[in-house]
Coordinates of N, CA and C in Angstrom, one line a residue:
M1 N 47.5 -73.3 5.7 CA 46.5 -74.2 5.1 C 45.5 -73.4 4.3
N2 N 45.2 -74.0 3.1 CA 44.2 -73.3 2.2 C 42.8 -73.3 2.9
A3 N 42.2 -72.1 2.9 CA 41.0 -71.9 3.6 C 39.9 -72.8 3.1
E4 N 39.9 -73.2 1.8 CA 38.9 -74.1 1.2 C 38.8 -75.4 1.9
T5 N 39.9 -75.9 2.5 CA 40.0 -77.2 3.1 C 39.6 -77.3 4.5
L6 N 39.3 -76.2 5.2 CA 39.2 -76.2 6.6 C 37.9 -76.9 7.1
C7 N 36.8 -76.7 6.5 CA 35.6 -77.4 7.0 C 34.5 -77.3 6.0
P8 N 33.7 -78.4 5.8 CA 32.7 -78.4 4.8 C 31.5 -77.5 5.1
V9 N 31.2 -77.1 6.3 CA 30.1 -76.3 6.6 C 30.4 -74.8 6.4
V10 N 31.6 -74.5 6.2 CA 32.0 -73.1 5.8 C 33.0 -73.2 4.7
R11 N 32.8 -72.5 3.6 CA 33.8 -72.6 2.5 C 34.1 -71.2 2.0
S12 N 35.3 -71.1 1.4 CA 35.7 -69.8 0.9 C 36.3 -70.0 -0.5
E13 N 36.2 -68.9 -1.2 CA 36.9 -68.9 -2.6 C 37.4 -67.5 -2.8
R14 N 38.2 -67.4 -3.9 CA 38.7 -66.1 -4.3 C 38.4 -65.8 -5.7
R15 N 37.8 -64.6 -5.9 CA 37.5 -64.1 -7.2 C 38.3 -62.8 -7.4
G16 N 39.4 -62.9 -8.1 CA 40.3 -61.7 -8.2 C 40.7 -61.3 -6.8
R17 N 40.5 -60.1 -6.4 CA 40.9 -59.6 -5.1 C 39.8 -59.7 -4.1
V18 N 38.7 -60.4 -4.4 CA 37.6 -60.5 -3.5 C 37.6 -61.9 -2.9
G19 N 37.5 -62.0 -1.6 CA 37.3 -63.3 -0.9 C 35.8 -63.5 -0.6
I20 N 35.3 -64.7 -0.8 CA 33.9 -65.0 -0.6 C 33.8 -66.1 0.5
V21 N 33.2 -65.8 1.6 CA 33.0 -66.9 2.6 C 31.5 -67.2 2.7
T22 N 31.2 -68.5 2.5 CA 29.8 -69.0 2.5 C 29.6 -70.0 3.6
I23 N 28.5 -69.7 4.4 CA 28.1 -70.7 5.4 C 27.2 -71.7 4.7
D24 N 27.5 -73.0 4.8 CA 26.9 -74.0 4.0 C 26.3 -75.1 4.9
R25 N 25.2 -74.7 5.6 CA 24.6 -75.7 6.5 C 23.1 -75.6 6.2
P26 N 22.7 -75.9 5.0 CA 21.3 -75.6 4.6 C 20.2 -76.4 5.4
E27 N 20.6 -77.6 5.9 CA 19.6 -78.3 6.6 C 19.1 -77.6 7.9
R28 N 19.9 -76.7 8.4 CA 19.6 -75.8 9.5 C 19.5 -74.4 9.1
R29 N 19.2 -74.1 7.9 CA 19.2 -72.7 7.3 C 20.4 -71.9 7.8
N30 N 21.5 -72.6 7.8 CA 22.8 -71.9 8.1 C 22.9 -71.4 9.5
A31 N 22.2 -72.0 10.4 CA 22.2 -71.6 11.8 C 23.6 -71.7 12.4
L32 N 24.0 -70.7 13.2 CA 25.3 -70.7 13.8 C 25.4 -71.6 15.0
N33 N 26.3 -72.6 14.9 CA 26.7 -73.4 16.1 C 28.2 -73.1 16.4
L34 N 28.7 -73.8 17.4 CA 30.1 -73.5 17.7 C 31.1 -73.8 16.6
Q35 N 30.8 -74.9 15.9 CA 31.7 -75.3 14.8 C 31.6 -74.3 13.7
V36 N 30.4 -73.9 13.3 CA 30.3 -72.9 12.3 C 31.1 -71.6 12.7
K37 N 30.9 -71.1 13.9 CA 31.5 -69.9 14.4 C 33.1 -70.1 14.3
H38 N 33.6 -71.2 14.8 CA 35.0 -71.5 14.8 C 35.5 -71.5 13.3
D39 N 34.8 -72.1 12.4 CA 35.3 -72.2 11.1 C 35.2 -70.9 10.3
L40 N 34.2 -70.1 10.6 CA 34.1 -68.8 10.1 C 35.3 -67.9 10.4
V41 N 35.7 -68.0 11.7 CA 36.9 -67.3 12.2 C 38.1 -67.8 11.4
E42 N 38.3 -69.1 11.2 CA 39.4 -69.6 10.4 C 39.4 -69.1 9.0
H43 N 38.3 -69.1 8.3 CA 38.3 -68.6 6.9 C 38.5 -67.1 6.8
L44 N 37.9 -66.4 7.7 CA 38.0 -64.9 7.7 C 39.5 -64.5 8.0
E45 N 40.1 -65.1 8.9 CA 41.5 -64.8 9.3 C 42.4 -65.2 8.2
A46 N 42.1 -66.3 7.5 CA 42.9 -66.7 6.4 C 42.9 -65.7 5.2
L47 N 41.7 -65.2 4.9 CA 41.5 -64.2 3.9 C 42.2 -62.9 4.3
A48 N 42.0 -62.5 5.6 CA 42.6 -61.3 6.1 C 44.1 -61.3 5.9
S49 N 44.7 -62.4 6.1 CA 46.2 -62.5 6.0 C 46.7 -62.7 4.6
D50 N 45.8 -62.8 3.6 CA 46.2 -63.0 2.2 C 46.3 -61.6 1.6
D51 N 47.5 -61.2 1.2 CA 47.8 -59.9 0.7 C 47.1 -59.7 -0.7
A52 N 46.7 -60.7 -1.3 CA 46.0 -60.6 -2.6 C 44.6 -60.3 -2.5
I53 N 44.0 -60.4 -1.3 CA 42.6 -60.1 -1.0 C 42.4 -58.7 -0.5
A54 N 41.5 -58.0 -1.1 CA 41.3 -56.6 -0.6 C 39.9 -56.4 0.0
A55 N 39.0 -57.3 -0.2 CA 37.7 -57.1 0.4 C 37.1 -58.5 0.5
V56 N 36.1 -58.7 1.4 CA 35.5 -60.0 1.7 C 34.0 -59.9 1.7
V57 N 33.4 -60.9 1.1 CA 31.9 -61.0 1.1 C 31.5 -62.2 1.9
L58 N 30.5 -62.0 2.8 CA 30.0 -63.0 3.7 C 28.6 -63.3 3.3
T59 N 28.3 -64.6 3.1 CA 27.0 -65.0 2.6 C 26.6 -66.4 3.2
G60 N 25.4 -66.8 2.8 CA 24.9 -68.2 3.2 C 24.5 -68.9 1.9
S61 N 24.3 -70.2 2.1 CA 23.9 -71.0 0.9 C 22.4 -71.3 0.9
E62 N 22.0 -71.7 -0.3 CA 20.6 -72.2 -0.5 C 19.5 -71.2 -0.2
G63 N 19.8 -69.9 -0.4 CA 18.8 -68.9 -0.3 C 18.6 -68.3 1.1
Y64 N 19.5 -68.7 2.0 CA 19.5 -68.1 3.4 C 20.8 -67.5 3.8
F65 N 20.7 -66.5 4.6 CA 22.0 -65.9 5.2 C 22.3 -66.8 6.4
V66 N 21.7 -66.4 7.5 CA 21.8 -67.2 8.7 C 20.5 -67.0 9.5
A67 N 19.8 -68.2 9.7 CA 18.5 -68.1 10.3 C 18.5 -67.9 11.8
G68 N 19.7 -67.9 12.4 CA 19.8 -67.7 13.9 C 21.0 -68.5 14.4
T69 N 21.0 -68.5 15.8 CA 22.0 -69.4 16.5 C 21.3 -70.7 16.8
D70 N 22.1 -71.7 16.8 CA 21.5 -73.1 17.0 C 21.0 -73.2 18.4
I71 N 19.6 -73.2 18.5 CA 19.0 -73.2 19.8 C 19.2 -74.5 20.5
G72 N 19.3 -75.6 19.8 CA 19.5 -76.9 20.4 C 20.8 -77.0 21.1
E73 N 21.9 -76.4 20.6 CA 23.2 -76.4 21.2 C 23.2 -75.4 22.4
M74 N 22.5 -74.2 22.2 CA 22.6 -73.2 23.1 C 21.7 -73.4 24.4
S75 N 20.7 -74.3 24.2 CA 19.7 -74.4 25.3 C 20.2 -74.9 26.6
T76 N 21.3 -75.6 26.6 CA 21.9 -76.2 27.9 C 23.1 -75.4 28.4
M77 N 23.4 -74.3 27.7 CA 24.6 -73.5 28.1 C 24.3 -72.7 29.4
R78 N 25.4 -72.6 30.2 CA 25.4 -71.8 31.4 C 26.2 -70.5 31.1
P79 N 26.1 -69.5 31.9 CA 26.9 -68.3 31.7 C 28.4 -68.5 31.5
N80 N 29.0 -69.4 32.3 CA 30.4 -69.6 32.1 C 30.8 -70.3 30.8
D81 N 29.8 -71.1 30.2 CA 30.1 -71.7 28.9 C 30.3 -70.7 27.9
H82 N 29.5 -69.6 27.9 CA 29.7 -68.5 26.9 C 31.1 -67.9 27.0
V83 N 31.5 -67.7 28.3 CA 32.9 -67.1 28.5 C 33.9 -68.1 28.1
R84 N 33.8 -69.4 28.6 CA 34.8 -70.4 28.3 C 35.0 -70.7 26.8
L85 N 33.8 -70.7 26.1 CA 33.8 -71.1 24.7 C 34.0 -69.9 23.8
D86 N 34.0 -68.7 24.4 CA 34.2 -67.4 23.6 C 33.1 -67.4 22.5
T87 N 31.9 -67.5 22.8 CA 30.8 -67.7 21.8 C 30.6 -66.4 20.9
D88 N 31.1 -65.3 21.4 CA 30.9 -64.1 20.5 C 32.2 -63.7 19.8
R89 N 33.2 -64.6 19.7 CA 34.4 -64.2 19.1 C 34.3 -63.9 17.6
V90 N 33.4 -64.6 16.9 CA 33.3 -64.4 15.5 C 32.8 -63.0 15.2
F91 N 31.9 -62.5 16.0 CA 31.4 -61.1 15.7 C 32.5 -60.1 15.9
H92 N 33.4 -60.3 16.9 CA 34.5 -59.4 17.0 C 35.5 -59.5 15.8
V93 N 35.7 -60.7 15.4 CA 36.6 -60.9 14.2 C 36.1 -60.2 13.0
V94 N 34.7 -60.3 12.7 CA 34.1 -59.7 11.6 C 34.3 -58.1 11.7
R95 N 34.0 -57.6 12.9 CA 34.0 -56.2 13.1 C 35.4 -55.6 12.9
Q96 N 36.4 -56.4 13.4 CA 37.8 -55.9 13.4 C 38.7 -56.4 12.3
L97 N 38.1 -57.1 11.3 CA 38.9 -57.6 10.2 C 39.6 -56.5 9.5
S98 N 40.8 -56.7 9.0 CA 41.6 -55.7 8.4 C 41.1 -55.4 6.9
K99 N 40.2 -56.2 6.4 CA 39.6 -55.9 5.1 C 38.1 -55.6 5.2
P100 N 37.6 -54.8 4.3 CA 36.1 -54.5 4.4 C 35.3 -55.8 4.2
V101 N 34.2 -55.9 4.9 CA 33.4 -57.1 4.9 C 32.0 -56.7 4.4
I102 N 31.5 -57.3 3.4 CA 30.1 -57.0 2.9 C 29.2 -58.2 3.1
A103 N 28.1 -58.1 3.8 CA 27.1 -59.1 3.9 C 26.2 -59.2 2.7
A104 N 26.0 -60.4 2.2 CA 25.1 -60.6 1.1 C 23.9 -61.4 1.6
V105 N 22.8 -60.8 1.9 CA 21.7 -61.4 2.6 C 20.5 -61.8 1.7
E106 N 20.3 -63.1 1.7 CA 19.0 -63.6 1.1 C 18.3 -64.3 2.2
G107 N 17.0 -64.4 2.1 CA 16.2 -65.2 3.0 C 16.3 -64.5 4.4
Y108 N 16.7 -65.4 5.4 CA 16.6 -64.9 6.8 C 18.0 -64.5 7.3
A109 N 18.0 -63.4 8.1 CA 19.1 -63.0 8.9 C 18.5 -62.7 10.3
L110 N 18.4 -63.7 11.1 CA 17.7 -63.6 12.4 C 18.6 -63.9 13.5
G111 N 18.4 -63.2 14.7 CA 19.1 -63.5 15.9 C 20.6 -63.3 15.6
G112 N 21.4 -64.3 15.8 CA 22.8 -64.2 15.6 C 23.2 -64.0 14.1
G113 N 22.3 -64.3 13.2 CA 22.5 -64.0 11.8 C 22.3 -62.5 11.5
C114 N 21.4 -61.9 12.2 CA 21.2 -60.5 12.1 C 22.4 -59.8 12.6
E115 N 22.9 -60.3 13.8 CA 24.1 -59.7 14.4 C 25.3 -59.9 13.6
L116 N 25.4 -61.0 12.9 CA 26.5 -61.2 12.0 C 26.5 -60.2 10.9
A117 N 25.4 -60.0 10.3 CA 25.2 -59.0 9.2 C 25.6 -57.6 9.7
L118 N 25.1 -57.3 10.9 CA 25.3 -56.0 11.5 C 26.8 -55.7 11.8
A119 N 27.5 -56.8 12.0 CA 29.0 -56.7 12.3 C 29.8 -56.3 11.0
C120 N 29.2 -56.5 9.9 CA 29.8 -56.2 8.6 C 29.8 -54.7 8.3
D121 N 30.6 -54.3 7.4 CA 30.7 -52.9 7.0 C 29.6 -52.4 6.1
I122 N 29.1 -53.3 5.3 CA 28.0 -53.0 4.3 C 27.1 -54.2 4.3
I123 N 25.8 -53.9 4.1 CA 24.8 -55.0 4.0 C 24.0 -54.8 2.7
I124 N 24.1 -55.8 1.8 CA 23.3 -55.9 0.6 C 22.3 -56.9 0.8
A125 N 21.0 -56.6 0.7 CA 19.9 -57.5 1.0 C 18.9 -57.6 -0.2
A126 N 18.5 -58.9 -0.4 CA 17.4 -59.1 -1.3 C 16.1 -58.4 -0.8
E127 N 15.3 -58.0 -1.7 CA 14.1 -57.2 -1.4 C 13.1 -58.0 -0.5
D128 N 13.1 -59.4 -0.6 CA 12.2 -60.2 0.3 C 12.9 -60.8 1.5
A129 N 14.2 -60.3 1.8 CA 14.9 -60.9 2.9 C 14.2 -60.4 4.2
K130 N 14.4 -61.1 5.3 CA 13.9 -60.8 6.6 C 15.0 -60.7 7.6
F131 N 15.0 -59.6 8.4 CA 15.9 -59.5 9.5 C 15.1 -59.6 10.8
G132 N 15.8 -59.7 11.9 CA 15.1 -59.7 13.2 C 16.0 -60.2 14.3
Q133 N 15.6 -59.8 15.5 CA 16.2 -60.2 16.8 C 15.1 -60.9 17.6
P134 N 14.8 -62.2 17.4 CA 13.7 -62.8 18.1 C 14.1 -63.5 19.4
E135 N 15.3 -63.1 19.9 CA 15.8 -63.8 21.1 C 14.8 -63.8 22.3
I136 N 14.0 -62.7 22.4 CA 13.1 -62.5 23.5 C 12.1 -63.7 23.5
R137 N 11.8 -64.2 22.4 CA 10.8 -65.3 22.3 C 11.3 -66.6 22.8
V138 N 12.6 -66.7 23.1 CA 13.1 -68.0 23.8 C 13.7 -67.6 25.1
G139 N 13.3 -66.5 25.7 CA 13.7 -66.2 27.0 C 15.0 -65.5 27.2
I140 N 15.6 -65.0 26.2 CA 16.9 -64.3 26.3 C 16.8 -63.0 25.6
M141 N 18.0 -62.4 25.3 CA 18.0 -61.1 24.5 C 19.2 -61.2 23.6
P142 N 19.3 -60.2 22.6 CA 20.4 -60.2 21.8 C 21.7 -60.0 22.6
G143 N 22.8 -60.7 22.2 CA 24.0 -60.6 23.0 C 25.3 -60.4 22.2
A144 N 25.1 -60.2 20.9 CA 26.3 -60.0 20.1 C 26.2 -58.7 19.2
G145 N 25.6 -57.7 19.8 CA 25.5 -56.4 19.1 C 24.1 -56.1 18.6
G146 N 23.1 -57.0 18.8 CA 21.8 -56.8 18.3 C 21.1 -55.5 18.8
T147 N 21.2 -55.3 20.1 CA 20.6 -54.0 20.6 C 21.4 -52.8 20.3
Q148 N 22.7 -52.9 20.5 CA 23.5 -51.7 20.3 C 23.8 -51.3 18.9
R149 N 23.9 -52.2 18.0 CA 24.1 -51.8 16.6 C 22.8 -51.4 16.0
L150 N 21.8 -52.0 16.3 CA 20.5 -51.5 15.8 C 20.2 -50.1 16.4
L151 N 20.5 -49.9 17.7 CA 20.3 -48.6 18.3 C 21.0 -47.5 17.5
R152 N 22.3 -47.8 17.2 CA 23.1 -46.7 16.5 C 22.7 -46.5 15.0
A153 N 22.0 -47.5 14.4 CA 21.6 -47.4 13.0 C 20.2 -46.9 13.0
A154 N 19.3 -47.5 13.7 CA 17.8 -47.3 13.5 C 17.2 -46.4 14.6
G155 N 18.0 -46.2 15.7 CA 17.5 -45.4 16.8 C 16.7 -46.2 17.8
R156 N 16.4 -45.5 19.0 CA 15.9 -46.2 20.1 C 14.5 -46.8 19.9
Y157 N 13.6 -46.1 19.2 CA 12.3 -46.5 19.1 C 12.1 -47.8 18.2
K158 N 12.8 -47.8 17.1 CA 12.7 -49.0 16.2 C 13.4 -50.2 16.9
T159 N 14.5 -49.9 17.6 CA 15.3 -51.0 18.2 C 14.4 -51.6 19.3
L160 N 13.8 -50.8 20.1 CA 12.9 -51.4 21.2 C 11.7 -52.1 20.6
L161 N 11.1 -51.6 19.6 CA 10.0 -52.2 18.9 C 10.4 -53.6 18.4
W162 N 11.5 -53.7 17.7 CA 11.9 -55.0 17.1 C 12.4 -55.9 18.2
S163 N 13.2 -55.4 19.2 CA 13.8 -56.3 20.2 C 12.8 -56.8 21.2
L164 N 11.8 -56.0 21.5 CA 10.8 -56.4 22.6 C 9.7 -57.3 22.0
T165 N 9.5 -57.2 20.7 CA 8.4 -58.1 20.1 C 9.1 -59.3 19.5
G166 N 10.3 -59.2 19.0 CA 10.9 -60.3 18.3 C 10.4 -60.5 16.9
D167 N 9.7 -59.5 16.4 CA 9.1 -59.6 15.1 C 10.2 -59.5 14.0
M168 N 9.8 -60.2 12.9 CA 10.7 -60.1 11.7 C 10.7 -58.7 11.1
I169 N 11.8 -58.2 10.6 CA 11.9 -56.9 9.9 C 12.0 -57.1 8.4
P170 N 11.0 -56.8 7.6 CA 11.2 -56.9 6.2 C 12.4 -56.0 5.7
A171 N 13.1 -56.5 4.7 CA 14.3 -55.8 4.2 C 14.0 -54.4 3.9
G172 N 12.8 -54.1 3.3 CA 12.5 -52.7 3.0 C 12.4 -51.8 4.2
D173 N 11.9 -52.4 5.3 CA 11.8 -51.6 6.5 C 13.2 -51.4 7.1
A174 N 14.0 -52.4 7.0 CA 15.4 -52.3 7.5 C 16.2 -51.3 6.7
Y175 N 15.9 -51.3 5.4 CA 16.6 -50.3 4.5 C 16.2 -48.9 4.9
M176 N 14.9 -48.7 5.1 CA 14.4 -47.3 5.5 C 14.9 -46.9 6.9
A177 N 15.3 -47.9 7.7 CA 15.8 -47.6 9.0 C 17.3 -47.5 9.1
N178 N 18.0 -47.5 7.9 CA 19.4 -47.4 7.8 C 20.2 -48.6 8.3
V179 N 19.5 -49.8 8.3 CA 20.1 -51.0 8.7 C 20.7 -51.7 7.5
V180 N 20.1 -51.6 6.4 CA 20.6 -52.2 5.1 C 21.1 -51.1 4.2
S181 N 22.3 -51.4 3.6 CA 22.9 -50.4 2.7 C 22.2 -50.3 1.4
E182 N 21.8 -51.4 0.8 CA 21.2 -51.4 -0.5 C 20.3 -52.6 -0.7
L183 N 19.2 -52.4 -1.4 CA 18.2 -53.5 -1.7 C 18.4 -53.9 -3.2
V184 N 18.3 -55.2 -3.4 CA 18.5 -55.8 -4.8 C 17.4 -56.8 -5.0
P185 N 17.1 -57.1 -6.2 CA 16.1 -58.2 -6.5 C 16.5 -59.5 -5.9
T186 N 15.5 -60.3 -5.6 CA 15.8 -61.6 -5.0 C 16.7 -62.4 -5.8
G187 N 17.7 -63.0 -5.2 CA 18.7 -63.8 -5.9 C 19.9 -63.1 -6.3
Q188 N 19.9 -61.7 -6.2 CA 21.0 -60.9 -6.7 C 21.9 -60.4 -5.6
A189 N 21.7 -60.7 -4.3 CA 22.5 -60.1 -3.3 C 24.0 -60.5 -3.4
L190 N 24.3 -61.7 -3.7 CA 25.7 -62.1 -3.7 C 26.4 -61.5 -4.9
A191 N 25.7 -61.5 -6.1 CA 26.3 -60.9 -7.3 C 26.6 -59.4 -7.0
R192 N 25.7 -58.7 -6.4 CA 25.9 -57.3 -6.2 C 27.0 -57.0 -5.1
A193 N 27.0 -57.9 -4.1 CA 28.0 -57.7 -3.1 C 29.4 -58.0 -3.7
I194 N 29.5 -59.0 -4.6 CA 30.8 -59.2 -5.2 C 31.2 -58.1 -6.1
E195 N 30.3 -57.5 -6.8 CA 30.5 -56.4 -7.7 C 31.0 -55.2 -6.8
L196 N 30.3 -54.9 -5.7 CA 30.7 -53.8 -4.9 C 32.1 -54.0 -4.2
A197 N 32.3 -55.3 -3.8 CA 33.6 -55.6 -3.2 C 34.7 -55.4 -4.2
G198 N 34.5 -55.8 -5.4 CA 35.5 -55.5 -6.5 C 35.8 -54.1 -6.7
Q199 N 34.7 -53.3 -6.6 CA 34.9 -51.8 -6.8 C 35.7 -51.2 -5.6
I200 N 35.5 -51.7 -4.4 CA 36.2 -51.2 -3.3 C 37.7 -51.7 -3.3
A201 N 37.8 -53.0 -3.8 CA 39.2 -53.6 -3.9 C 40.1 -52.8 -4.9
A202 N 39.5 -52.0 -5.8 CA 40.3 -51.2 -6.7 C 40.7 -49.9 -6.2
M203 N 40.2 -49.6 -5.0 CA 40.5 -48.3 -4.4 C 41.8 -48.4 -3.6
P204 N 42.4 -47.2 -3.3 CA 43.7 -47.2 -2.5 C 43.5 -47.8 -1.2
P205 N 44.3 -48.9 -0.8 CA 44.1 -49.6 0.4 C 44.2 -48.8 1.7
L206 N 45.1 -47.9 1.7 CA 45.3 -47.1 2.9 C 44.2 -46.1 3.1
A207 N 43.6 -45.6 2.0 CA 42.4 -44.7 2.2 C 41.2 -45.5 2.6
V208 N 41.1 -46.7 2.1 CA 40.0 -47.6 2.5 C 40.0 -47.9 4.0
Q209 N 41.2 -48.2 4.5 CA 41.3 -48.5 5.9 C 41.1 -47.3 6.8
S210 N 41.6 -46.2 6.3 CA 41.5 -44.9 7.1 C 40.0 -44.5 7.2
I211 N 39.3 -44.7 6.1 CA 37.8 -44.3 6.1 C 37.1 -45.3 7.1
R212 N 37.4 -46.6 7.0 CA 36.7 -47.5 7.9 C 37.0 -47.2 9.3
D213 N 38.3 -46.9 9.6 CA 38.7 -46.6 11.0 C 38.0 -45.3 11.5
A214 N 37.9 -44.3 10.6 CA 37.3 -43.0 11.0 C 35.8 -43.2 11.3
V215 N 35.2 -44.0 10.5 CA 33.7 -44.2 10.7 C 33.5 -45.0 12.0
R216 N 34.3 -46.1 12.1 CA 34.1 -47.0 13.3 C 34.4 -46.3 14.6
L217 N 35.5 -45.7 14.7 CA 36.0 -45.0 15.9 C 35.2 -43.7 16.2
G218 N 34.8 -43.0 15.1 CA 34.2 -41.8 15.3 C 32.7 -41.9 15.7
A219 N 32.1 -43.1 15.5 CA 30.7 -43.2 15.7 C 30.3 -43.0 17.2
D220 N 31.2 -43.3 18.1 CA 30.9 -43.3 19.5 C 31.6 -42.3 20.4
V221 N 32.1 -41.3 19.7 CA 32.8 -40.2 20.5 C 32.1 -38.9 20.1
P222 N 32.4 -37.8 20.9 CA 31.8 -36.5 20.6 C 32.2 -36.0 19.2
M223 N 31.4 -35.2 18.6 CA 31.6 -34.7 17.2 C 33.0 -34.1 17.1
D224 N 33.4 -33.2 18.0 CA 34.7 -32.6 17.9 C 35.8 -33.6 17.9
T225 N 35.7 -34.6 18.7 CA 36.7 -35.7 18.7 C 36.7 -36.4 17.4
A226 N 35.6 -36.7 16.9 CA 35.4 -37.5 15.6 C 36.0 -36.6 14.5
L227 N 35.7 -35.4 14.4 CA 36.3 -34.5 13.4 C 37.8 -34.4 13.5
A228 N 38.3 -34.3 14.7 CA 39.8 -34.3 14.8 C 40.4 -35.6 14.4
L229 N 39.7 -36.7 14.7 CA 40.2 -38.0 14.3 C 40.2 -38.1 12.7
E230 N 39.1 -37.7 12.1 CA 39.0 -37.7 10.7 C 40.1 -36.9 10.0
R231 N 40.4 -35.7 10.6 CA 41.4 -34.8 10.1 C 42.8 -35.5 10.1
R232 N 43.1 -36.2 11.2 CA 44.4 -36.8 11.4 C 44.6 -37.9 10.3
Y233 N 43.5 -38.7 10.1 CA 43.6 -39.7 9.1 C 43.8 -39.1 7.7
F234 N 43.1 -38.0 7.4 CA 43.2 -37.3 6.2 C 44.6 -36.8 5.9
E235 N 45.2 -36.2 7.0 CA 46.5 -35.6 6.8 C 47.6 -36.7 6.6
R236 N 47.4 -37.8 7.4 CA 48.4 -38.9 7.3 C 48.5 -39.5 5.9
L237 N 47.4 -39.5 5.2 CA 47.4 -40.1 3.8 C 48.3 -39.3 2.8
F238 N 48.6 -38.1 3.2 CA 49.5 -37.3 2.3 C 50.9 -37.7 2.4
D239 N 51.2 -38.7 3.3 CA 52.5 -39.3 3.3 C 52.6 -40.6 2.5
S240 N 51.5 -40.9 1.8 CA 51.4 -42.2 1.1 C 51.7 -42.0 -0.4
E241 N 52.3 -43.1 -0.9 CA 52.5 -43.1 -2.4 C 51.2 -43.2 -3.1
D242 N 50.2 -43.8 -2.5 CA 48.9 -43.9 -3.2 C 48.3 -42.5 -3.4
Q243 N 48.5 -41.6 -2.4 CA 48.0 -40.2 -2.6 C 48.6 -39.6 -3.8
K244 N 49.9 -39.7 -3.9 CA 50.7 -39.1 -5.0 C 50.3 -39.7 -6.3
E245 N 50.1 -41.1 -6.4 CA 49.7 -41.7 -7.6 C 48.3 -41.4 -8.0
G246 N 47.4 -41.3 -7.0 CA 46.0 -41.0 -7.3 C 45.8 -39.6 -7.9
M247 N 46.5 -38.6 -7.3 CA 46.4 -37.3 -7.8 C 47.1 -37.1 -9.1
R248 N 48.2 -37.7 -9.3 CA 49.0 -37.7 -10.5 C 48.2 -38.3 -11.6
A249 N 47.5 -39.4 -11.4 CA 46.7 -40.1 -12.4 C 45.5 -39.2 -12.8
F250 N 44.9 -38.6 -11.8 CA 43.8 -37.7 -12.1 C 44.2 -36.6 -13.0
L251 N 45.3 -36.0 -12.7 CA 45.8 -34.8 -13.6 C 46.2 -35.3 -15.0
E252 N 46.7 -36.6 -15.0 CA 47.2 -37.1 -16.3 C 46.0 -37.8 -17.0
K253 N 44.9 -37.9 -16.4 CA 43.7 -38.5 -17.0 C 43.9 -40.0 -17.4
R254 N 44.4 -40.7 -16.4 CA 44.7 -42.1 -16.6 C 44.2 -42.9 -15.3
T255 N 44.1 -44.2 -15.4 CA 43.7 -45.0 -14.3 C 44.9 -45.2 -13.3
P256 N 44.7 -44.9 -12.0 CA 45.8 -45.0 -11.1 C 46.1 -46.5 -10.8
L257 N 47.3 -46.7 -10.4 CA 47.8 -48.0 -10.0 C 48.2 -47.9 -8.5
Y258 N 47.3 -48.4 -7.6 CA 47.6 -48.3 -6.2 C 48.3 -49.5 -5.7
E259 N 49.2 -49.3 -4.7 CA 50.0 -50.4 -4.2 C 49.9 -50.5 -2.7
G260 N 49.1 -49.6 -2.0 CA 49.0 -49.7 -0.6 C 50.2 -49.2 0.2
R261 N 50.9 -48.2 -0.4 CA 52.1 -47.7 0.2 C 51.9 -46.2 0.4

């Protein structure tokens, strides 16, 4: 099934080798409910299985990324509902997608929206965007990576400050705390994310995947283990046709033609 036909609150399109997934629920500032989460998974998995797509951009419509998780839907849930409904599956899918995922953030990325951005590989944010984990203000806590991913990016003291107060984090502060990859003028996050995704899509696919795996797996192991892991990925790429083509093209002063082999 074509990803564009799956659901009107989530839509996707293809621009060259870049897939763009847009959450389109502006009346709720693109808040995540179960339907949006389900359809995000459908769209993302459809793009991941498309050999013509090399990178994915995730964004929201009408000047918002995702203002949070739908409190109205979540307010009556019991612990078993989260297990039965697999309410955090979308975050796992984003983190484990076989293609790089870039978040293009305008407006708010709060609660589950902040966690959705944190699940991506790269975050491009408008200068006036706001991040935050305000769950404590409704009696709960972040539950899809908000404490742990902030901890690994910004450190203990910023994470506790933001999580225990629920305050919004200006994009500039998030950038200074290594939570945001790049700041852009308001209204330019999507364009810049697409440009960056296109740049990555032109790179050798096996090297892209190896770098992502080394960074993700190496982040939570001792340095010696991480360095050994990096070395194995490095050595393995010398069995690839892309390595031969890349180095040959460099020596011949021409543009390489990568095929992911």
